[in-house]
Amino acid sequence: MSKAPVPAIVFADIDSAPPIRLFDRGDRLAARLEALAVRRVTLVLCSRRTRAEVEGIRQGLGIFHPFVCENGAAAFVPERYFGSDLENSRKVGGYEAIEFGSPYEQVVDTLRRVANRLHLRVQGFHDMSVEQVSREHGLPLLEARLAKLREYTEPFRLLSANPVAEFRLLKTLSAAGLTCVSLGSFHHAGTAPGARAAAAVLTTLYRMTFGSIVTAVVGGGVSAADIEPRVDLRLEMPAGGPVDWLAAIVQDIDNIREARLSRPAGRYAR
């Protein structure tokens, strides 16, 4: 009887992927997912999108593992996924949320206070209707509604173009504890500096569960430095969509399993 393969944990930046519609299920995608399951490969989706948006993508893919949303602000783990309740987590909607970002209302309040102090007019998702979000981002109304269900980060923009004022605003927001990521004409304000902490905690939890794992990163949203002690495999997101990058994982993951065994992990800390 052949020995079971060492589990592989793959952090996939779905924001690097083609449009959401390419995640529709099909025979080829189902075959790739089956191949991942047979090889004990776990896909952890990472995104700047909201929990509601990522849930839709997970359902479309048929993947129900933990995921990271809103630029690393939280990791959502299905309840009892690791066999026991997680420390420093909050139960919400069937998940145990390990949070690294401040609540949405606090972020919006800080943004407004700073903008008012600088006498600048800003517009955030909090101020916009579903129809406005749909129009500004070219999203169907349903996706725009999901994009507004924010829990940790606030997309915003200045209402009048002024590079000097924008620089002052971003600098002052940073001093106030907000990290701003520029995406198109909007900045995304929050208190989590990216997926690093969430990826590190999930990696530790998987090591505590399985003992030894190999790790991989797909796409640019989670850097190799996010995974400790180092990532075993780094893949770019192919233009063809999830079938292609899942195929790449299936092809490459077996090649790295014997390269090294991951070190044992102690208790994780927030």
C-alpha atoms as one frame of an Amber mdcrd trajectory, in Angstrom:
protein
   0.000   0.000   0.000   1.445   3.352  -1.005   2.073   5.960   1.652  -0.414
   8.853   1.791   1.074  12.057   0.342   2.090  14.899   2.611  -0.795  17.432
   2.669  -0.242  20.530   0.552  -1.732  23.918   1.420  -2.105  26.298  -1.533
  -2.855  29.996  -0.971  -4.519  31.237  -4.165  -4.840  34.953  -4.924  -8.154
  34.963  -6.787  -7.839  38.692  -7.497  -5.090  37.762  -9.957  -7.518  35.484
 -11.786  -9.663  36.336 -14.839 -13.266  37.554 -14.292 -15.507  35.716 -11.862
 -17.602  34.146 -14.599 -14.651  31.921 -15.461 -15.153  30.164 -12.129 -18.349
  28.507 -13.400 -18.281  24.788 -12.777 -17.744  22.320 -15.601 -16.424  18.827
 -16.249 -12.802  19.967 -16.630 -12.949  21.980 -13.426 -14.566  19.099 -11.541
 -11.789  16.783 -12.730  -9.127  19.222 -11.503 -10.798  19.523  -8.102 -10.998
  15.740  -7.810  -7.304  15.498  -8.638  -6.516  18.010  -5.883  -8.562  16.027
  -3.367  -6.840  12.763  -4.270  -3.450  14.463  -3.822  -4.512  15.987  -0.468
  -4.186  19.533  -1.768  -6.139  22.202   0.133  -6.934  25.442  -1.683  -7.180
  28.543   0.536  -8.670  31.468  -1.397  -7.236  34.931  -0.658  -8.828  38.163
  -1.839  -9.388  41.862  -1.207 -13.089  41.117  -1.770 -15.691  40.832   0.991
 -16.644  37.630   2.766 -19.927  37.550   0.834 -18.109  37.860  -2.503 -15.600
  35.131  -1.683 -18.381  32.834  -0.490 -19.960  33.090  -3.940 -16.674  32.184
  -5.593 -16.178  29.236  -3.231 -19.626  27.937  -4.047 -18.960  28.336  -7.755
 -15.713  26.419  -7.454 -17.041  23.840  -5.031 -14.258  24.563  -2.513 -15.182
  24.912   1.145 -11.902  25.378   2.973 -10.861  28.424   5.039 -10.398  31.672
   3.123  -8.902  35.128   3.636 -10.826  38.264   2.677 -10.590  42.074   2.614
  -6.833  42.297   2.130  -5.949  39.986   5.009  -8.349  41.549   7.529  -9.780
  38.164   8.511  -9.443  34.434   7.955 -12.797  32.650   7.956 -12.566  29.020
   9.069 -15.647  26.745   8.876 -16.737  25.844  12.412 -14.899  22.816  13.842
 -12.836  22.581  10.655  -9.695  21.917  12.725 -11.570  19.716  15.188 -11.912
  22.138  18.092 -12.807  25.753  18.740 -10.069  28.198  17.756  -8.565  30.595
  20.242  -8.957  34.314  19.612 -11.751  33.766  17.110 -15.302  35.043  16.733
 -18.172  32.826  15.613 -20.169  34.320  12.773 -22.301  32.792  10.034 -21.041
  29.235  10.460 -17.390  30.329  10.635 -14.766  31.008  13.247 -13.333  34.356
  12.197  -9.708  35.053  13.111  -9.565  38.819  12.747  -6.551  40.999  12.003
  -8.342  44.184  10.941 -10.454  46.682  12.865 -14.250  46.678  12.378 -15.648
  48.452   9.328 -17.453  51.135  11.324 -14.210  52.118  13.039 -12.378  52.375
   9.709 -15.160  54.511   8.189 -15.198  56.773  11.248 -11.424  57.294  11.115
 -11.568  58.053   7.386 -14.313  60.638   7.871 -12.599  62.338  10.812  -9.311
  62.655   8.951 -10.986  63.922   5.764 -13.002  66.488   7.714  -9.932  67.690
   9.572  -8.161  68.241   6.248 -11.294  69.838   4.730 -11.411  67.229   1.976
 -14.491  65.628   0.469 -14.260  61.864   0.033 -16.741  59.291  -1.192 -16.651
  55.737   0.105 -18.718  52.620  -0.439 -20.533  53.548   2.787 -21.863  56.658
   1.006 -22.700  54.934  -2.282 -25.797  53.061  -3.355 -25.679  49.581  -4.865
 -26.408  51.179  -8.231 -23.463  53.581  -7.882 -21.068  50.774  -6.952 -22.356
  48.760  -9.909 -21.808  51.659 -12.289 -18.400  52.707 -10.947 -16.934  49.198
 -10.986 -18.813  47.675 -13.908 -20.411  45.011 -11.718 -23.820  43.352 -12.000
 -26.180  44.602  -9.303 -25.970  41.366  -7.304 -22.147  41.501  -7.218 -22.263
  45.197  -6.321 -24.569  44.369  -3.410 -22.105  41.733  -2.174 -19.224  44.211
  -2.575 -21.004  46.628  -0.231 -21.258  44.038   2.550 -17.996  45.202   4.033
 -16.713  44.216   7.462 -13.161  45.596   7.653 -12.096  47.826   4.738 -13.547
  50.882   3.015 -12.923  51.722  -0.659 -12.926  55.505  -1.121 -11.817  58.302
  -3.428 -11.464  62.070  -3.377 -14.377  63.832  -5.050 -12.048  66.334  -6.727
  -8.718  65.374  -8.307  -5.858  66.942  -6.345  -2.605  64.959  -6.135  -1.212
  67.132  -3.331  -4.372  66.796  -1.239  -4.477  63.072  -1.943  -0.886  62.693
  -0.730  -1.701  64.616   2.470  -4.800  62.495   3.055  -3.005  59.174   2.619
  -0.132  60.300   4.831  -2.508  61.440   7.573  -4.550  58.246   7.335  -1.360
  56.246   7.753  -0.513  58.250  10.862  -4.025  57.486  12.134  -3.383  53.744
  11.769  -5.023  53.021   8.414  -3.281  51.192   5.578  -4.412  52.291   2.114
  -4.065  50.145  -1.001  -4.692  51.851  -4.356  -6.859  49.868  -6.763  -7.921
  51.769  -9.867  -9.533  55.086  -8.961 -10.271  53.940  -5.390  -8.132  53.479
  -2.293  -8.979  50.643   0.091  -8.526  51.733   3.706  -8.181  49.260   6.573
  -5.888  48.281   9.405  -4.537  44.957   8.091  -1.347  45.321   6.010  -2.115
  42.329   3.777  -2.576  38.585   4.003   0.701  37.876   5.813  -0.684  37.346
   9.325  -3.731  35.367   8.158  -1.628  33.092   5.959   0.883  32.517   8.745
  -1.810  31.567  11.270  -3.563  29.207   8.848  -0.240  27.604   7.928   0.470
  26.999  11.616  -3.002  25.530  12.179  -2.535  23.132   9.273   0.873  22.104
  10.627  -0.638  21.497  14.064  -3.308  19.320  12.414  -1.226  17.344   9.913
   2.262  17.481  11.430   4.023  17.993   8.081   2.803  19.975   5.077   4.126
  21.590   1.945   2.987  25.087   1.003   2.359  26.878  -2.262   1.289  30.315
  -3.464  -0.628  31.054  -6.661  -0.897  34.629  -7.937   0.530  37.889  -6.650
  -1.726  38.772  -3.701   0.087  36.591  -1.154   3.840  36.927  -1.327   6.201
  34.046  -0.647   7.299  35.922   2.482   3.777  35.456   3.887   4.336  31.729
   4.409   6.807  30.572   7.052   9.432  29.275   6.979   9.365  29.517   3.205
   7.048  28.612   0.404   7.771  25.395  -1.496   6.109  26.335  -4.771   5.313
  29.654  -6.405   3.005  29.792  -9.451   1.839  32.705 -11.530  -1.858  32.846
 -12.372  -2.211  31.631 -15.998  -4.425  33.716 -18.276  -6.715  30.802 -18.988
  -8.423  30.773 -15.597  -8.841  28.338 -12.709  -8.780  25.158 -14.801  -5.283
  26.107 -15.971  -3.827  27.053 -12.607  -5.420  24.084 -10.893  -3.839  21.893
 -13.581  -0.481  23.547 -12.888  -0.831  22.790  -9.198  -1.726  19.162  -9.883
   1.299  18.835 -12.175   3.802  20.472  -9.849   2.705  19.587  -6.335   3.967
  15.996  -6.437   7.415  17.240  -7.454   7.869  19.206  -4.241   6.396  16.834
  -1.654   9.676  15.042  -1.083  11.793  18.198  -1.309  11.409  18.864   2.374
   9.188  18.185   5.354   7.833  21.246   7.107   8.983  21.921  10.635   6.570
  21.206  13.528   4.684  24.247  14.795   3.838  25.435  18.288   0.746  27.289
  19.346  -0.226  30.128  17.098  -0.572  33.721  18.215  -2.548  36.596  16.795
